[in-house]
Short mmCIF file of N, CA and C in Angstrom, two decimals:
data_model
loop_
_atom_site.label_atom_id
_atom_site.label_comp_id
_atom_site.label_asym_id
_atom_site.label_seq_id
_atom_site.Cartn_x
_atom_site.Cartn_y
_atom_site.Cartn_z
N MET A 25 -22.00 21.33 -10.89
CA MET A 25 -21.18 22.16 -10.04
C MET A 25 -19.84 22.41 -10.74
N HIS A 26 -19.38 23.64 -10.68
CA HIS A 26 -18.12 24.01 -11.30
C HIS A 26 -17.14 24.54 -10.26
N THR A 27 -15.87 24.31 -10.53
CA THR A 27 -14.79 24.91 -9.76
C THR A 27 -14.09 25.89 -10.68
N HIS A 28 -13.89 27.11 -10.21
CA HIS A 28 -13.22 28.14 -11.01
C HIS A 28 -11.85 28.41 -10.42
N LEU A 29 -10.82 28.28 -11.24
CA LEU A 29 -9.45 28.60 -10.86
C LEU A 29 -9.03 29.78 -11.73
N SER A 30 -8.40 30.79 -11.12
CA SER A 30 -8.05 31.94 -11.94
C SER A 30 -6.67 32.48 -11.59
N SER A 31 -6.08 33.08 -12.60
CA SER A 31 -4.83 33.82 -12.48
C SER A 31 -5.14 35.23 -12.94
N PRO A 32 -4.18 36.15 -12.91
CA PRO A 32 -4.48 37.51 -13.38
C PRO A 32 -4.97 37.57 -14.83
N SER A 33 -4.62 36.57 -15.64
CA SER A 33 -4.98 36.65 -17.06
C SER A 33 -5.83 35.49 -17.58
N ARG A 34 -6.14 34.52 -16.74
CA ARG A 34 -6.84 33.34 -17.24
C ARG A 34 -7.74 32.75 -16.17
N GLU A 35 -8.86 32.19 -16.62
CA GLU A 35 -9.74 31.44 -15.73
C GLU A 35 -9.93 30.05 -16.33
N VAL A 36 -9.84 29.05 -15.49
CA VAL A 36 -10.09 27.67 -15.91
C VAL A 36 -11.29 27.18 -15.11
N VAL A 37 -12.25 26.61 -15.82
CA VAL A 37 -13.45 26.10 -15.19
C VAL A 37 -13.39 24.57 -15.23
N LEU A 38 -13.52 23.96 -14.06
CA LEU A 38 -13.52 22.50 -13.95
C LEU A 38 -14.93 22.03 -13.64
N GLY A 39 -15.33 20.96 -14.26
CA GLY A 39 -16.65 20.40 -14.00
C GLY A 39 -16.90 19.23 -14.92
N ASP A 40 -17.90 18.43 -14.58
CA ASP A 40 -18.16 17.22 -15.37
C ASP A 40 -18.67 17.53 -16.78
N ASP A 41 -19.11 18.75 -17.04
CA ASP A 41 -19.55 19.13 -18.38
C ASP A 41 -18.52 19.98 -19.11
N GLN A 42 -17.31 20.06 -18.55
CA GLN A 42 -16.23 20.86 -19.14
C GLN A 42 -15.20 19.95 -19.80
N PRO A 43 -14.45 20.50 -20.78
CA PRO A 43 -13.36 19.72 -21.37
C PRO A 43 -12.30 19.40 -20.30
N PHE A 44 -11.45 18.46 -20.60
CA PHE A 44 -10.41 18.09 -19.64
C PHE A 44 -9.47 19.26 -19.38
N CYS A 45 -8.77 19.17 -18.26
CA CYS A 45 -7.84 20.21 -17.84
C CYS A 45 -6.43 19.63 -17.83
N ILE A 46 -5.50 20.30 -18.47
CA ILE A 46 -4.10 19.86 -18.48
C ILE A 46 -3.40 20.51 -17.29
N ILE A 47 -2.88 19.68 -16.40
CA ILE A 47 -2.21 20.17 -15.19
C ILE A 47 -0.70 19.95 -15.33
N GLY A 48 0.05 21.02 -15.23
CA GLY A 48 1.51 20.94 -15.26
C GLY A 48 2.01 20.56 -13.88
N GLU A 49 2.65 19.41 -13.77
CA GLU A 49 3.08 18.90 -12.47
C GLU A 49 4.59 18.88 -12.28
N ARG A 50 5.32 19.58 -13.10
CA ARG A 50 6.78 19.53 -13.03
C ARG A 50 7.36 20.41 -11.91
N ILE A 51 6.58 21.32 -11.37
CA ILE A 51 7.09 22.20 -10.32
C ILE A 51 7.03 21.41 -9.02
N ASN A 52 7.97 20.49 -8.90
CA ASN A 52 7.97 19.50 -7.82
C ASN A 52 9.41 19.05 -7.58
N PRO A 53 9.93 19.21 -6.38
CA PRO A 53 11.31 18.82 -6.11
C PRO A 53 11.52 17.32 -5.89
N THR A 54 10.44 16.54 -5.80
CA THR A 54 10.56 15.11 -5.54
C THR A 54 11.34 14.44 -6.67
N GLY A 55 12.41 13.75 -6.32
CA GLY A 55 13.23 13.04 -7.29
C GLY A 55 14.13 13.95 -8.11
N ARG A 56 14.24 15.20 -7.72
CA ARG A 56 15.06 16.18 -8.45
C ARG A 56 16.09 16.76 -7.47
N LYS A 57 17.19 16.05 -7.32
CA LYS A 57 18.19 16.40 -6.31
C LYS A 57 18.74 17.81 -6.50
N ILE A 58 19.05 18.20 -7.71
CA ILE A 58 19.62 19.53 -7.95
C ILE A 58 18.59 20.61 -7.61
N PHE A 59 17.33 20.40 -8.00
CA PHE A 59 16.28 21.37 -7.69
C PHE A 59 16.10 21.49 -6.18
N GLN A 60 16.15 20.37 -5.47
CA GLN A 60 16.04 20.40 -4.01
C GLN A 60 17.18 21.23 -3.41
N GLU A 61 18.39 21.02 -3.90
CA GLU A 61 19.54 21.77 -3.38
C GLU A 61 19.40 23.26 -3.67
N GLN A 62 18.89 23.59 -4.86
CA GLN A 62 18.68 25.00 -5.20
C GLN A 62 17.67 25.63 -4.25
N LEU A 63 16.57 24.92 -4.00
CA LEU A 63 15.55 25.47 -3.11
C LEU A 63 16.08 25.65 -1.69
N ARG A 64 16.85 24.69 -1.20
CA ARG A 64 17.45 24.82 0.13
C ARG A 64 18.39 26.02 0.20
N ALA A 65 19.02 26.35 -0.93
CA ALA A 65 19.94 27.49 -1.00
C ALA A 65 19.20 28.79 -1.33
N ASP A 66 17.87 28.75 -1.30
CA ASP A 66 17.04 29.92 -1.57
C ASP A 66 17.17 30.41 -3.00
N ASP A 67 17.42 29.50 -3.92
CA ASP A 67 17.57 29.81 -5.34
C ASP A 67 16.32 29.33 -6.08
N LEU A 68 15.49 30.26 -6.51
CA LEU A 68 14.25 29.91 -7.22
C LEU A 68 14.38 30.08 -8.74
N SER A 69 15.59 30.18 -9.25
CA SER A 69 15.78 30.42 -10.68
C SER A 69 15.21 29.29 -11.54
N ARG A 70 15.27 28.07 -11.08
CA ARG A 70 14.75 26.94 -11.85
C ARG A 70 13.22 27.01 -11.96
N LEU A 71 12.58 27.63 -10.99
CA LEU A 71 11.13 27.73 -10.98
C LEU A 71 10.63 28.45 -12.23
N ALA A 72 11.25 29.56 -12.59
CA ALA A 72 10.84 30.32 -13.78
C ALA A 72 10.96 29.47 -15.04
N ILE A 73 12.00 28.67 -15.12
CA ILE A 73 12.20 27.79 -16.28
C ILE A 73 11.11 26.73 -16.32
N ASP A 74 10.83 26.11 -15.19
CA ASP A 74 9.80 25.07 -15.13
C ASP A 74 8.42 25.62 -15.47
N VAL A 75 8.10 26.81 -14.96
CA VAL A 75 6.81 27.43 -15.27
C VAL A 75 6.69 27.66 -16.77
N ALA A 76 7.71 28.26 -17.36
CA ALA A 76 7.66 28.55 -18.80
C ALA A 76 7.50 27.28 -19.62
N GLN A 77 8.22 26.22 -19.25
CA GLN A 77 8.11 24.96 -19.98
C GLN A 77 6.74 24.33 -19.84
N GLN A 78 6.15 24.42 -18.65
CA GLN A 78 4.82 23.86 -18.42
C GLN A 78 3.77 24.60 -19.25
N VAL A 79 3.84 25.92 -19.25
CA VAL A 79 2.88 26.73 -20.00
C VAL A 79 3.05 26.48 -21.50
N GLU A 80 4.29 26.47 -21.97
CA GLU A 80 4.55 26.20 -23.39
C GLU A 80 4.06 24.82 -23.79
N GLY A 81 4.08 23.87 -22.83
CA GLY A 81 3.64 22.50 -23.09
C GLY A 81 2.13 22.33 -23.04
N GLY A 82 1.41 23.42 -22.77
CA GLY A 82 -0.05 23.36 -22.79
C GLY A 82 -0.73 23.30 -21.44
N ALA A 83 0.03 23.43 -20.36
CA ALA A 83 -0.59 23.38 -19.03
C ALA A 83 -1.61 24.50 -18.87
N MET A 84 -2.76 24.13 -18.32
CA MET A 84 -3.83 25.10 -18.05
C MET A 84 -3.82 25.51 -16.58
N VAL A 85 -3.29 24.64 -15.73
CA VAL A 85 -3.18 24.85 -14.28
C VAL A 85 -1.82 24.33 -13.87
N LEU A 86 -1.18 24.98 -12.92
CA LEU A 86 0.11 24.53 -12.42
C LEU A 86 -0.04 23.94 -11.02
N ASP A 87 0.48 22.75 -10.83
CA ASP A 87 0.53 22.09 -9.53
C ASP A 87 1.87 22.47 -8.91
N VAL A 88 1.86 23.21 -7.83
CA VAL A 88 3.09 23.70 -7.21
C VAL A 88 3.36 22.94 -5.92
N ASN A 89 4.49 22.27 -5.85
CA ASN A 89 4.89 21.50 -4.68
C ASN A 89 6.25 22.02 -4.23
N MET A 90 6.34 22.48 -3.01
CA MET A 90 7.59 22.96 -2.45
C MET A 90 8.02 22.12 -1.26
N GLY A 91 7.68 20.84 -1.29
CA GLY A 91 8.03 19.92 -0.21
C GLY A 91 9.49 19.52 -0.28
N VAL A 92 10.33 20.23 0.47
CA VAL A 92 11.77 19.97 0.49
C VAL A 92 12.20 19.77 1.94
N PRO A 93 12.65 18.57 2.30
CA PRO A 93 13.13 18.37 3.66
C PRO A 93 14.26 19.34 4.00
N LEU A 94 14.29 19.77 5.24
CA LEU A 94 15.31 20.68 5.76
C LEU A 94 15.24 22.07 5.15
N ALA A 95 14.06 22.46 4.66
CA ALA A 95 13.87 23.81 4.12
C ALA A 95 12.59 24.38 4.73
N ASP A 96 12.47 25.68 4.69
CA ASP A 96 11.25 26.33 5.16
C ASP A 96 10.23 26.24 4.02
N GLU A 97 9.46 25.15 4.01
CA GLU A 97 8.54 24.86 2.92
C GLU A 97 7.45 25.91 2.79
N VAL A 98 6.98 26.44 3.90
CA VAL A 98 5.93 27.47 3.85
C VAL A 98 6.47 28.72 3.16
N GLU A 99 7.64 29.15 3.55
CA GLU A 99 8.24 30.34 2.93
C GLU A 99 8.53 30.10 1.45
N LEU A 100 9.01 28.90 1.11
CA LEU A 100 9.25 28.58 -0.30
C LEU A 100 7.96 28.64 -1.10
N MET A 101 6.87 28.13 -0.53
CA MET A 101 5.58 28.15 -1.23
C MET A 101 5.11 29.58 -1.45
N VAL A 102 5.23 30.39 -0.42
CA VAL A 102 4.82 31.80 -0.54
C VAL A 102 5.61 32.48 -1.65
N ARG A 103 6.91 32.29 -1.64
CA ARG A 103 7.77 32.92 -2.66
C ARG A 103 7.49 32.38 -4.05
N ALA A 104 7.28 31.05 -4.16
CA ALA A 104 7.02 30.44 -5.46
C ALA A 104 5.71 30.96 -6.05
N VAL A 105 4.65 30.96 -5.25
CA VAL A 105 3.35 31.42 -5.74
C VAL A 105 3.41 32.91 -6.09
N THR A 106 4.08 33.70 -5.26
CA THR A 106 4.23 35.13 -5.55
C THR A 106 4.95 35.32 -6.88
N MET A 107 6.00 34.55 -7.11
CA MET A 107 6.76 34.65 -8.35
C MET A 107 5.88 34.27 -9.55
N ILE A 108 5.14 33.19 -9.43
CA ILE A 108 4.29 32.73 -10.52
C ILE A 108 3.18 33.74 -10.80
N GLN A 109 2.59 34.27 -9.75
CA GLN A 109 1.50 35.24 -9.91
C GLN A 109 1.99 36.56 -10.48
N GLY A 110 3.27 36.83 -10.39
CA GLY A 110 3.83 38.07 -10.91
C GLY A 110 3.88 38.13 -12.42
N SER A 111 3.64 37.02 -13.07
CA SER A 111 3.63 36.99 -14.53
C SER A 111 2.29 36.43 -14.99
N PRO A 112 1.82 36.86 -16.17
CA PRO A 112 0.55 36.32 -16.64
C PRO A 112 0.75 34.85 -17.01
N THR A 113 0.12 33.99 -16.29
CA THR A 113 0.33 32.56 -16.50
C THR A 113 -0.91 31.79 -16.09
N CYS A 114 -0.73 30.54 -15.76
CA CYS A 114 -1.82 29.65 -15.37
C CYS A 114 -2.18 29.80 -13.90
N PRO A 115 -3.40 29.43 -13.54
CA PRO A 115 -3.73 29.33 -12.13
C PRO A 115 -2.87 28.24 -11.46
N CYS A 116 -2.71 28.34 -10.17
CA CYS A 116 -1.89 27.38 -9.42
C CYS A 116 -2.75 26.50 -8.53
N ALA A 117 -2.38 25.26 -8.43
CA ALA A 117 -2.95 24.35 -7.42
C ALA A 117 -1.82 24.11 -6.43
N LEU A 118 -1.99 24.50 -5.20
CA LEU A 118 -0.92 24.43 -4.22
C LEU A 118 -0.90 23.11 -3.50
N ILE A 119 0.27 22.51 -3.44
CA ILE A 119 0.44 21.23 -2.76
C ILE A 119 1.59 21.38 -1.78
N ARG A 120 1.35 21.05 -0.55
CA ARG A 120 2.43 21.05 0.44
C ARG A 120 2.48 19.66 1.02
N ARG A 121 3.61 19.01 0.90
CA ARG A 121 3.80 17.65 1.36
C ARG A 121 2.86 17.29 2.39
#
């Protein structure tokens, strides 16, 4: 059985007969006080930097976490995924606290 994850420009196939998958997990505000403050202030500028660094580092899939206390996490997730999908990049795995 295979799981297919895709972005506008790439497809990653997961399965026991497939090579390993590198997951970029840096798009996560946990333990990142400045990033949390930026997200609460509706500033997603750091997101573009983190995505670029993850892709340059070899990430095949991006784990996106927008779990920020005192913020509209659903809206942040929608905006983050929309922003990531707007550029040719990796598929996303969505995580909400």
